[in-house]
Amino acid sequence: MDSEFRAKTALTKRVLVTGGGTFLGDNIAAALLAEGVEVSLLVRPGAEDRLGVLKQRVRWWTADIWNPASLKGRARGQQVVIHTVGGMNADPAQGLTHHYLNVISTRNIANLCVNSGVPHLVLISAARAPWTSAEYIASKREAEDFVDRVGLKHTIIRAPIAYVRGTRRPLFWQIMTLLGGTPPFSWLAFGKFAPMPVDVLARGVARLALDPRPAKSVYYARDLRKRNSQRELRRVTLLLPEETSSESTGSIAVVGEDVPFGWTPDTRDQ
């Protein structure tokens, strides 16, 4: 798809992103804005101040992804919903199982799309990697299966861990990133799960969401890289001001936190 056609397509799009006020959600919103899209965000109650500069550039509403009643009507008039919310770290003692965090949240958003007439759902899933738990990956695959059964047009992105370029990271993760972008290692599993810059990931997600003729339904990190130009891959680009990105994550590029899946339900009422 050439850039002119993409720009014309983007101008007709209204896209809703879940996970406003989080690392990945905000960066995807910024990438969509750069493509000329009208963006709306669903923000967890109490996280409104984390939107930073986006607060003036997007429409936003507070909603609890795990409470279907709070979602009612929030996707009306949208052409695409991008769902980024879930959790890597379960806490069964609090009722926060991987199933609850990842499957129930996806089910609620898929049902929202069906009830609101949204034709396309983009699900940010997760790539299987040596550092991700089997239970977490199983819950993401179960979420994918649910979206497939609903019958919506859908795009599944098995995303790797993301980081902001220029931030300090342990040597191990630097090596993994290098292997993920260097042939022949990138042709192997490294190309699917190696950590990648959040601007590259977000830009790839945005462009896949706007693609009217997707080649397939499941995408990996290497596919996201292909949606970036060589200049974009090489250049250090912050989609958001650094202070906004830092505020949204609390700790940038820390593997083991809920990055990129940074929302968890409020357990105070459970």
Coordinates of N, CA and C in Angstrom, one line a residue, residues 11-246:
L11 N -7.5 9.2 6.7 CA -8.4 10.3 6.9 C -9.9 9.9 7.1
T12 N -10.2 8.7 6.6 CA -11.6 8.3 6.7 C -11.8 7.4 8.0
K13 N -10.7 7.2 8.8 CA -10.8 6.3 9.9 C -11.0 7.0 11.2
R14 N -11.8 6.3 12.0 CA -12.0 6.7 13.4 C -11.6 5.4 14.2
V15 N -10.6 5.6 15.1 CA -10.0 4.4 15.8 C -10.1 4.6 17.3
L16 N -10.6 3.6 18.0 CA -10.6 3.6 19.4 C -9.5 2.7 19.9
V17 N -8.7 3.2 20.9 CA -7.6 2.4 21.5 C -7.9 2.2 23.0
T18 N -7.9 1.0 23.4 CA -8.0 0.8 24.9 C -6.7 0.9 25.5
G19 N -6.6 1.3 26.8 CA -5.4 1.4 27.5 C -4.8 2.8 27.4
G20 N -5.7 3.8 27.3 CA -5.2 5.2 27.4 C -4.5 5.4 28.8
G21 N -3.4 6.2 28.7 CA -2.6 6.4 29.9 C -1.6 5.3 30.2
T22 N -1.4 4.4 29.3 CA -0.4 3.3 29.5 C 0.7 3.5 28.4
F23 N 1.8 2.8 28.6 CA 2.9 2.8 27.7 C 2.6 2.6 26.3
L24 N 2.0 1.4 26.0 CA 1.7 1.0 24.6 C 0.5 1.8 24.1
G25 N -0.6 1.9 24.9 CA -1.8 2.5 24.4 C -1.5 3.9 23.9
D26 N -0.7 4.7 24.7 CA -0.5 6.1 24.3 C 0.4 6.2 23.1
N27 N 1.4 5.3 23.0 CA 2.3 5.3 21.8 C 1.5 4.9 20.6
I28 N 0.6 4.0 20.6 CA -0.2 3.6 19.5 C -1.1 4.8 19.1
A29 N -1.7 5.4 20.1 CA -2.5 6.6 19.8 C -1.7 7.7 19.1
A30 N -0.5 7.9 19.5 CA 0.4 8.9 18.9 C 0.7 8.5 17.5
A31 N 1.0 7.2 17.3 CA 1.3 6.8 15.9 C 0.1 6.9 15.0
L32 N -1.1 6.7 15.5 CA -2.3 6.9 14.7 C -2.5 8.3 14.3
L33 N -2.3 9.2 15.3 CA -2.4 10.6 15.0 C -1.4 11.1 13.9
A34 N -0.2 10.5 13.9 CA 0.7 10.8 12.9 C 0.3 10.4 11.5
E35 N -0.6 9.4 11.5 CA -1.1 8.8 10.2 C -2.4 9.6 9.8
G36 N -2.8 10.6 10.5 CA -4.0 11.4 10.2 C -5.3 10.8 10.6
V37 N -5.3 10.0 11.7 CA -6.5 9.3 12.1 C -7.2 10.1 13.2
E38 N -8.5 10.0 13.3 CA -9.2 10.6 14.4 C -9.2 9.5 15.5
V39 N -8.6 9.8 16.7 CA -8.3 8.8 17.7 C -9.2 9.1 18.9
S40 N -9.7 8.0 19.5 CA -10.4 8.1 20.8 C -9.7 7.1 21.7
L41 N -9.6 7.4 23.0 CA -9.0 6.5 24.0 C -9.9 6.1 25.1
L42 N -9.8 4.8 25.5 CA -10.5 4.4 26.8 C -9.4 4.5 27.9
V43 N -9.7 5.2 28.9 CA -8.8 5.4 30.0 C -9.3 4.8 31.3
R44 N -8.5 4.2 32.0 CA -8.9 3.6 33.3 C -9.2 4.8 34.2
P45 N -10.3 4.7 35.0 CA -10.6 5.7 36.0 C -9.5 6.0 36.9
G46 N -9.1 7.2 37.1 CA -8.0 7.6 37.9 C -6.7 7.8 37.1
A47 N -6.7 7.4 35.9 CA -5.4 7.5 35.1 C -5.5 8.7 34.1
E48 N -6.5 9.5 34.2 CA -6.7 10.6 33.2 C -5.4 11.5 33.1
D49 N -4.8 11.8 34.2 CA -3.7 12.7 34.2 C -2.4 12.1 33.5
R50 N -2.4 10.8 33.3 CA -1.3 10.2 32.6 C -1.3 10.4 31.1
L51 N -2.4 10.9 30.6 CA -2.5 11.1 29.1 C -1.5 12.2 28.6
G52 N -1.1 13.1 29.5 CA -0.2 14.2 29.1 C -0.7 15.0 27.9
V53 N 0.2 15.1 26.9 CA -0.1 15.9 25.7 C -1.3 15.3 24.9
L54 N -1.5 14.0 25.0 CA -2.6 13.4 24.3 C -4.0 13.9 24.7
K55 N -4.1 14.4 25.9 CA -5.3 14.8 26.4 C -6.0 15.9 25.6
Q56 N -5.2 16.7 24.9 CA -5.7 17.8 24.1 C -5.8 17.4 22.6
R57 N -5.4 16.2 22.3 CA -5.3 15.8 20.9 C -6.3 14.6 20.5
V58 N -6.9 14.0 21.5 CA -7.7 12.9 21.2 C -9.0 13.0 22.0
R59 N -10.1 12.3 21.6 CA -11.2 12.2 22.5 C -10.9 11.0 23.5
W60 N -11.4 11.2 24.7 CA -11.2 10.1 25.6 C -12.3 10.0 26.6
W61 N -12.5 8.7 27.1 CA -13.5 8.4 28.1 C -12.9 7.5 29.1
T62 N -13.4 7.6 30.3 CA -13.0 6.6 31.4 C -13.9 5.4 31.3
A63 N -13.3 4.3 31.5 CA -14.1 3.0 31.4 C -13.3 1.9 32.1
D64 N -14.0 1.0 32.7 CA -13.4 -0.2 33.3 C -13.6 -1.4 32.3
I65 N -12.5 -1.8 31.7 CA -12.5 -2.9 30.7 C -13.2 -4.1 31.3
W66 N -13.1 -4.4 32.6 CA -13.7 -5.6 33.1 C -15.1 -5.4 33.6
N67 N -15.7 -4.2 33.3 CA -17.1 -4.0 33.6 C -17.9 -3.6 32.3
P68 N -18.6 -4.5 31.7 CA -19.2 -4.3 30.5 C -20.2 -3.1 30.5
A69 N -20.8 -2.8 31.6 CA -21.7 -1.7 31.7 C -21.0 -0.4 31.5
S70 N -19.8 -0.3 31.9 CA -19.0 1.0 31.7 C -18.6 1.2 30.3
L71 N -18.6 0.1 29.5 CA -18.2 0.2 28.1 C -19.3 0.6 27.2
K72 N -20.5 0.5 27.6 CA -21.7 0.7 26.7 C -21.6 2.0 25.9
G73 N -21.7 1.9 24.6 CA -21.7 3.0 23.7 C -20.3 3.6 23.4
R74 N -19.3 3.2 24.0 CA -18.0 3.8 23.9 C -17.3 3.6 22.5
A75 N -17.8 2.6 21.8 CA -17.2 2.3 20.5 C -18.1 2.7 19.3
R76 N -19.2 3.4 19.6 CA -20.1 3.8 18.6 C -19.5 4.7 17.6
G77 N -19.6 4.4 16.3 CA -19.1 5.2 15.2 C -17.6 5.0 14.9
Q78 N -17.0 4.0 15.6 CA -15.6 3.7 15.3 C -15.5 2.7 14.2
Q79 N -14.4 2.9 13.3 CA -14.2 1.9 12.3 C -13.3 0.7 12.8
V80 N -12.4 1.1 13.7 CA -11.4 0.1 14.3 C -11.3 0.2 15.8
V81 N -11.2 -0.9 16.5 CA -10.8 -0.8 17.9 C -9.5 -1.6 18.0
I82 N -8.6 -1.0 18.7 CA -7.3 -1.6 19.0 C -7.3 -1.9 20.5
H83 N -7.2 -3.2 20.9 CA -7.3 -3.6 22.3 C -5.9 -3.9 22.8
T84 N -5.4 -3.1 23.7 CA -4.0 -3.3 24.3 C -4.0 -3.8 25.7
V85 N -5.1 -3.9 26.3 CA -5.2 -4.1 27.8 C -5.1 -5.6 28.2
G86 N -4.4 -5.9 29.2 CA -4.3 -7.2 29.8 C -3.2 -7.2 30.9
G87 N -2.7 -8.4 31.2 CA -1.6 -8.4 32.2 C -0.7 -9.6 32.1
M88 N 0.6 -9.4 32.3 CA 1.5 -10.5 32.3 C 1.7 -11.1 33.7
N89 N 1.4 -10.3 34.7 CA 1.7 -10.8 36.1 C 0.3 -11.1 36.8
A90 N 0.0 -12.3 37.0 CA -1.2 -12.7 37.6 C -1.0 -12.7 39.2
D91 N -2.2 -12.5 39.9 CA -2.2 -12.6 41.3 C -3.5 -13.3 41.7
P92 N -3.5 -14.6 41.6 CA -4.7 -15.4 41.9 C -5.3 -15.1 43.2
A93 N -4.5 -14.8 44.3 CA -5.1 -14.5 45.6 C -6.0 -13.3 45.5
Q94 N -5.8 -12.4 44.6 CA -6.7 -11.3 44.4 C -7.7 -11.5 43.3
G95 N -7.8 -12.7 42.8 CA -8.7 -13.0 41.7 C -8.2 -12.6 40.3
L96 N -7.0 -12.2 40.3 CA -6.4 -11.7 39.0 C -5.6 -12.8 38.3
T97 N -6.3 -13.8 37.8 CA -5.7 -14.9 37.0 C -5.4 -14.4 35.6
H98 N -4.5 -15.1 35.0 CA -4.2 -14.8 33.6 C -5.5 -14.8 32.7
H99 N -6.4 -15.8 33.0 CA -7.7 -15.8 32.3 C -8.5 -14.6 32.5
Y100 N -8.6 -14.1 33.7 CA -9.4 -12.9 34.0 C -8.7 -11.7 33.3
L101 N -7.4 -11.6 33.5 CA -6.7 -10.4 32.9 C -6.8 -10.3 31.4
N102 N -6.6 -11.4 30.7 CA -6.5 -11.4 29.3 C -7.7 -11.9 28.5
V103 N -8.3 -12.9 29.0 CA -9.4 -13.4 28.2 C -10.7 -12.6 28.5
I104 N -11.0 -12.4 29.7 CA -12.2 -11.6 30.0 C -12.2 -10.2 29.5
S105 N -11.1 -9.6 29.6 CA -11.0 -8.2 29.0 C -11.2 -8.2 27.5
T106 N -10.6 -9.2 26.8 CA -10.8 -9.3 25.4 C -12.2 -9.6 25.0
R107 N -12.8 -10.5 25.8 CA -14.2 -10.9 25.5 C -15.1 -9.7 25.6
N108 N -14.9 -8.8 26.6 CA -15.7 -7.6 26.8 C -15.5 -6.7 25.7
I109 N -14.3 -6.5 25.2 CA -14.1 -5.6 24.1 C -14.6 -6.1 22.8
A110 N -14.5 -7.4 22.5 CA -15.0 -8.1 21.3 C -16.6 -7.9 21.3
N111 N -17.2 -8.1 22.5 CA -18.6 -7.9 22.5 C -19.0 -6.5 22.3
L112 N -18.2 -5.6 22.8 CA -18.4 -4.1 22.6 C -18.4 -3.8 21.1
C113 N -17.5 -4.4 20.4 CA -17.4 -4.2 18.9 C -18.6 -4.7 18.2
V114 N -19.1 -5.9 18.6 CA -20.3 -6.5 18.0 C -21.5 -5.7 18.2
N115 N -21.7 -5.3 19.5 CA -22.8 -4.5 19.9 C -22.8 -3.1 19.3
S116 N -21.6 -2.5 19.0 CA -21.5 -1.2 18.5 C -21.4 -1.1 17.0
G117 N -21.3 -2.3 16.3 CA -21.2 -2.3 14.9 C -19.8 -2.0 14.4
V118 N -18.8 -2.2 15.2 CA -17.4 -1.9 14.8 C -16.9 -3.1 13.9
P119 N -16.5 -2.8 12.7 CA -16.2 -3.9 11.7 C -14.8 -4.6 11.9
H120 N -13.9 -3.9 12.7 CA -12.5 -4.5 12.7 C -12.0 -4.3 14.1
L121 N -11.5 -5.4 14.7 CA -10.8 -5.4 16.0 C -9.4 -5.8 15.8
V122 N -8.5 -5.0 16.3 CA -7.0 -5.4 16.4 C -6.7 -5.7 17.8
L123 N -6.2 -7.0 18.0 CA -5.9 -7.5 19.3 C -4.4 -7.5 19.5
I124 N -3.9 -6.8 20.5 CA -2.5 -6.9 20.8 C -2.3 -8.1 21.7
S125 N -1.8 -9.2 21.1 CA -1.5 -10.4 21.9 C -0.1 -10.4 22.3
A126 N 0.5 -11.6 22.4 CA 1.9 -11.7 22.8 C 2.6 -12.8 22.1
A127 N 3.9 -12.6 21.8 CA 4.7 -13.6 21.2 C 5.3 -14.5 22.3
R128 N 5.3 -15.8 21.9 CA 5.9 -16.8 22.9 C 7.4 -16.5 22.9
A129 N 8.0 -16.4 24.1 CA 9.4 -16.2 24.3 C 9.9 -16.9 25.5
P130 N 11.2 -17.2 25.6 CA 11.7 -17.9 26.8 C 11.4 -17.3 28.1
W131 N 11.2 -16.0 28.1 CA 10.9 -15.2 29.4 C 9.5 -15.0 29.7
T132 N 8.6 -15.6 28.9 CA 7.1 -15.4 29.2 C 6.6 -16.8 29.7
S133 N 5.7 -16.7 30.7 CA 5.2 -17.9 31.3 C 4.2 -18.6 30.4
A134 N 4.1 -19.9 30.5 CA 3.2 -20.7 29.7 C 1.7 -20.3 30.0
E135 N 1.4 -20.0 31.2 CA 0.1 -19.7 31.6 C -0.3 -18.3 30.9
Y136 N 0.6 -17.4 30.9 CA 0.3 -16.1 30.2 C 0.0 -16.3 28.7
I137 N 0.9 -17.0 28.1 CA 0.7 -17.3 26.6 C -0.5 -18.0 26.4
A138 N -0.9 -19.0 27.2 CA -2.1 -19.8 27.0 C -3.3 -18.9 27.1
S139 N -3.3 -17.9 28.0 CA -4.4 -17.0 28.1 C -4.5 -16.1 26.9
K140 N -3.4 -15.7 26.4 CA -3.4 -14.8 25.2 C -4.0 -15.6 24.0
R141 N -3.6 -16.9 23.9 CA -4.1 -17.7 22.7 C -5.6 -18.0 22.9
E142 N -6.0 -18.1 24.1 CA -7.5 -18.3 24.4 C -8.2 -17.0 24.0
A143 N -7.6 -15.9 24.3 CA -8.3 -14.6 23.9 C -8.3 -14.5 22.3
E144 N -7.3 -14.9 21.7 CA -7.3 -14.9 20.2 C -8.4 -15.8 19.7
D145 N -8.5 -17.0 20.3 CA -9.5 -18.0 19.8 C -10.9 -17.4 20.0
F146 N -11.2 -16.7 21.1 CA -12.5 -16.1 21.3 C -12.8 -15.1 20.2
V147 N -11.8 -14.2 19.9 CA -12.0 -13.2 18.8 C -12.3 -13.9 17.5
D148 N -11.6 -15.0 17.2 CA -11.9 -15.7 16.0 C -13.3 -16.3 15.9
R149 N -13.8 -16.8 17.1 CA -15.1 -17.4 17.1 C -16.2 -16.3 17.0
V150 N -16.0 -15.1 17.4 CA -17.0 -14.1 17.4 C -17.4 -13.8 15.9
G151 N -16.4 -13.9 15.0 CA -16.7 -13.7 13.6 C -16.4 -12.3 13.1
L152 N -15.8 -11.4 14.0 CA -15.3 -10.1 13.6 C -14.2 -10.2 12.6
K153 N -14.1 -9.2 11.7 CA -12.8 -9.1 11.0 C -11.8 -8.7 12.1
H154 N -10.7 -9.4 12.1 CA -9.7 -9.1 13.2 C -8.3 -9.3 12.7
T155 N -7.4 -8.5 13.4 CA -6.0 -8.6 13.2 C -5.4 -8.9 14.6
I156 N -4.6 -9.9 14.6 CA -3.9 -10.3 15.9 C -2.4 -10.0 15.7
I157 N -1.9 -9.3 16.7 CA -0.5 -8.9 16.7 C 0.2 -9.5 17.9
R158 N 1.0 -10.5 17.6 CA 1.7 -11.2 18.7 C 3.0 -10.4 19.0
A159 N 2.8 -9.4 19.9 CA 3.8 -8.4 20.1 C 4.9 -8.8 21.0
P160 N 6.1 -8.4 20.8 CA 7.2 -8.6 21.8 C 7.2 -7.5 22.9
I161 N 8.1 -7.6 23.8 CA 8.3 -6.6 24.8 C 8.8 -5.3 24.1
A162 N 8.3 -4.2 24.5 CA 8.7 -2.9 23.9 C 9.6 -2.1 24.8
Y163 N 10.4 -1.2 24.3 CA 11.2 -0.3 25.1 C 11.4 1.1 24.3
V164 N 11.8 2.1 25.0 CA 12.0 3.4 24.4 C 13.5 3.5 24.0
R165 N 13.8 3.8 22.8 CA 15.2 3.9 22.3 C 15.9 5.0 23.1
G166 N 17.2 4.7 23.4 CA 18.0 5.6 24.1 C 18.0 5.4 25.6
T167 N 17.1 4.5 26.2 CA 17.1 4.3 27.6 C 18.0 3.1 27.9
R168 N 18.6 3.1 29.1 CA 19.5 2.1 29.5 C 18.8 0.8 29.7
R169 N 19.4 -0.3 29.2 CA 18.8 -1.7 29.3 C 19.9 -2.6 29.6
P170 N 19.6 -3.8 30.3 CA 20.6 -4.8 30.6 C 21.2 -5.3 29.3
L171 N 22.4 -5.7 29.3 CA 23.1 -6.2 28.1 C 22.4 -7.4 27.5
F172 N 21.8 -8.3 28.2 CA 21.1 -9.4 27.7 C 20.0 -8.9 26.7
W173 N 19.2 -7.9 27.1 CA 18.1 -7.5 26.3 C 18.6 -6.7 25.1
Q174 N 19.8 -6.0 25.2 CA 20.4 -5.4 24.1 C 20.8 -6.4 23.0
I175 N 21.3 -7.5 23.5 CA 21.7 -8.6 22.5 C 20.5 -9.2 21.9
M176 N 19.5 -9.5 22.6 CA 18.2 -10.0 22.1 C 17.6 -9.1 21.0
T177 N 17.7 -7.8 21.3 CA 17.2 -6.9 20.3 C 18.0 -6.9 19.0
L178 N 19.3 -6.9 19.2 CA 20.2 -7.0 18.0 C 20.0 -8.2 17.2
L179 N 19.8 -9.4 17.8 CA 19.6 -10.6 17.1 C 18.2 -10.6 16.3
G180 N 17.3 -9.9 17.0 CA 15.9 -9.9 16.4 C 15.9 -9.1 15.1
G181 N 16.8 -8.2 14.9 CA 16.8 -7.3 13.7 C 18.0 -7.6 12.7
T182 N 18.7 -8.7 13.0 CA 19.9 -9.0 12.2 C 19.8 -10.4 11.5
P183 N 19.7 -10.4 10.2 CA 19.7 -11.7 9.5 C 21.1 -12.4 9.7
P184 N 21.1 -13.8 9.8 CA 20.0 -14.7 9.6 C 19.2 -14.9 10.9
F185 N 19.6 -14.4 12.0 CA 18.9 -14.6 13.3 C 17.5 -14.1 13.3
S186 N 17.2 -13.0 12.6 CA 15.9 -12.5 12.5 C 14.9 -13.3 11.7
W187 N 15.5 -14.3 10.9 CA 14.7 -15.2 10.1 C 14.2 -16.3 11.0
L188 N 14.8 -16.5 12.2 CA 14.5 -17.6 13.1 C 13.5 -17.0 14.1
A189 N 13.4 -17.7 15.2 CA 12.5 -17.3 16.3 C 12.8 -15.9 16.8
F190 N 14.0 -15.5 16.8 CA 14.4 -14.2 17.3 C 13.6 -13.1 16.6
G191 N 13.3 -13.3 15.4 CA 12.5 -12.3 14.6 C 11.1 -12.1 15.1
K192 N 10.6 -13.1 15.9 CA 9.3 -13.0 16.4 C 9.2 -12.4 17.8
F193 N 10.2 -12.7 18.6 CA 10.0 -12.3 20.0 C 11.0 -11.3 20.6
A194 N 12.0 -10.9 19.8 CA 13.0 -10.0 20.3 C 12.4 -8.7 20.7
P195 N 12.8 -8.1 21.8 CA 12.3 -6.7 22.2 C 12.6 -5.7 21.0
M196 N 11.6 -4.8 20.9 CA 11.8 -3.8 19.8 C 11.4 -2.4 20.3
P197 N 11.9 -1.4 19.6 CA 11.5 0.0 20.1 C 10.0 0.2 20.0
V198 N 9.5 0.9 21.0 CA 8.0 1.1 21.0 C 7.6 1.9 19.9
D199 N 8.4 2.9 19.3 CA 7.9 3.7 18.2 C 7.8 2.8 17.0
V200 N 8.7 1.8 16.8 CA 8.5 0.9 15.7 C 7.3 0.0 15.8
L201 N 7.1 -0.5 17.0 CA 6.0 -1.4 17.3 C 4.7 -0.6 17.1
A202 N 4.6 0.6 17.7 CA 3.3 1.4 17.6 C 3.0 1.8 16.2
R203 N 4.0 2.2 15.4 CA 3.9 2.6 14.0 C 3.4 1.4 13.2
G204 N 4.0 0.2 13.4 CA 3.5 -1.0 12.7 C 2.1 -1.3 13.0
V205 N 1.7 -1.3 14.3 CA 0.3 -1.5 14.7 C -0.6 -0.6 14.0
A206 N -0.3 0.7 14.0 CA -1.2 1.7 13.4 C -1.4 1.4 12.0
R207 N -0.3 1.1 11.3 CA -0.4 0.9 9.8 C -1.1 -0.4 9.5
L208 N -0.9 -1.4 10.3 CA -1.7 -2.6 10.1 C -3.2 -2.4 10.3
A209 N -3.5 -1.6 11.3 CA -4.9 -1.3 11.6 C -5.6 -0.6 10.5
L210 N -4.8 0.2 9.7 CA -5.4 1.0 8.7 C -5.3 0.3 7.3
D211 N -4.7 -0.8 7.2 CA -4.6 -1.5 6.0 C -5.9 -2.1 5.5
P212 N -6.5 -1.7 4.4 CA -7.8 -2.2 4.0 C -7.7 -3.6 3.4
R213 N -6.4 -4.1 3.1 CA -6.2 -5.4 2.4 C -5.2 -6.2 3.2
P214 N -5.4 -6.5 4.4 CA -4.4 -7.3 5.2 C -4.1 -8.6 4.5
A215 N -2.8 -9.0 4.5 CA -2.4 -10.3 3.9 C -2.7 -11.5 4.7
K216 N -2.9 -11.3 6.0 CA -3.1 -12.4 6.9 C -3.7 -11.9 8.2
S217 N -4.0 -12.8 9.2 CA -4.7 -12.3 10.4 C -3.8 -12.3 11.6
V218 N -2.6 -12.9 11.5 CA -1.7 -13.0 12.7 C -0.3 -12.4 12.3
Y219 N 0.2 -11.5 13.0 CA 1.4 -10.8 12.7 C 2.4 -10.8 13.9
Y220 N 3.7 -10.8 13.6 CA 4.7 -10.8 14.6 C 5.6 -9.6 14.4
A221 N 6.7 -9.5 15.3 CA 7.6 -8.4 15.3 C 8.1 -8.1 13.9
R222 N 8.6 -9.1 13.2 CA 9.2 -8.9 11.9 C 8.2 -8.2 10.9
D223 N 6.9 -8.5 11.1 CA 5.9 -7.8 10.3 C 5.7 -6.4 10.6
L224 N 5.9 -6.1 11.9 CA 5.8 -4.7 12.3 C 7.0 -3.9 11.8
R225 N 8.2 -4.5 11.8 CA 9.3 -3.8 11.3 C 9.1 -3.5 9.8
K226 N 8.5 -4.4 9.0 CA 8.3 -4.1 7.6 C 7.4 -3.0 7.3
R227 N 6.5 -2.6 8.3 CA 5.6 -1.4 8.2 C 6.3 -0.1 8.5
N228 N 7.6 -0.2 8.8 CA 8.4 1.0 9.0 C 9.4 1.2 7.9
S229 N 9.7 2.4 7.5 CA 10.8 2.6 6.5 C 12.1 2.4 7.1
Q230 N 13.2 2.2 6.3 CA 14.5 2.1 6.8 C 14.9 3.3 7.6
R231 N 14.5 4.5 7.2 CA 14.8 5.7 8.0 C 14.2 5.6 9.3
E232 N 12.9 5.2 9.4 CA 12.2 5.1 10.7 C 12.8 4.0 11.6
L233 N 13.3 2.9 11.0 CA 14.0 1.9 11.8 C 15.3 2.4 12.4
R234 N 16.0 3.2 11.6 CA 17.3 3.7 12.1 C 17.2 4.9 13.0
R235 N 16.3 5.7 12.8 CA 16.2 7.0 13.5 C 15.6 6.9 14.9
V236 N 16.2 7.5 15.9 CA 15.6 7.5 17.2 C 14.4 8.5 17.2
T237 N 13.2 8.0 17.3 CA 12.0 8.8 17.2 C 11.1 8.5 18.4
L238 N 10.8 9.6 19.1 CA 9.9 9.5 20.2 C 8.5 10.0 19.7
L239 N 7.5 9.1 19.7 CA 6.2 9.5 19.3 C 5.6 10.4 20.3
L240 N 6.0 10.3 21.6 CA 5.5 11.1 22.6 C 6.7 11.8 23.3
P241 N 6.4 13.0 23.9 CA 7.5 13.6 24.7 C 8.0 12.6 25.8
E242 N 9.3 12.7 26.0 CA 9.9 11.7 26.9 C 9.3 11.7 28.3
E243 N 8.9 12.9 28.8 CA 8.3 12.9 30.1 C 6.9 12.2 30.1
T244 N 6.2 12.3 29.0 CA 4.9 11.6 28.9 C 5.1 10.1 28.9
S245 N 6.0 9.6 28.1 CA 6.3 8.2 28.0 C 6.7 7.6 29.4
S246 N 7.6 8.3 30.1 CA 8.1 7.9 31.4 C 6.9 7.8 32.4

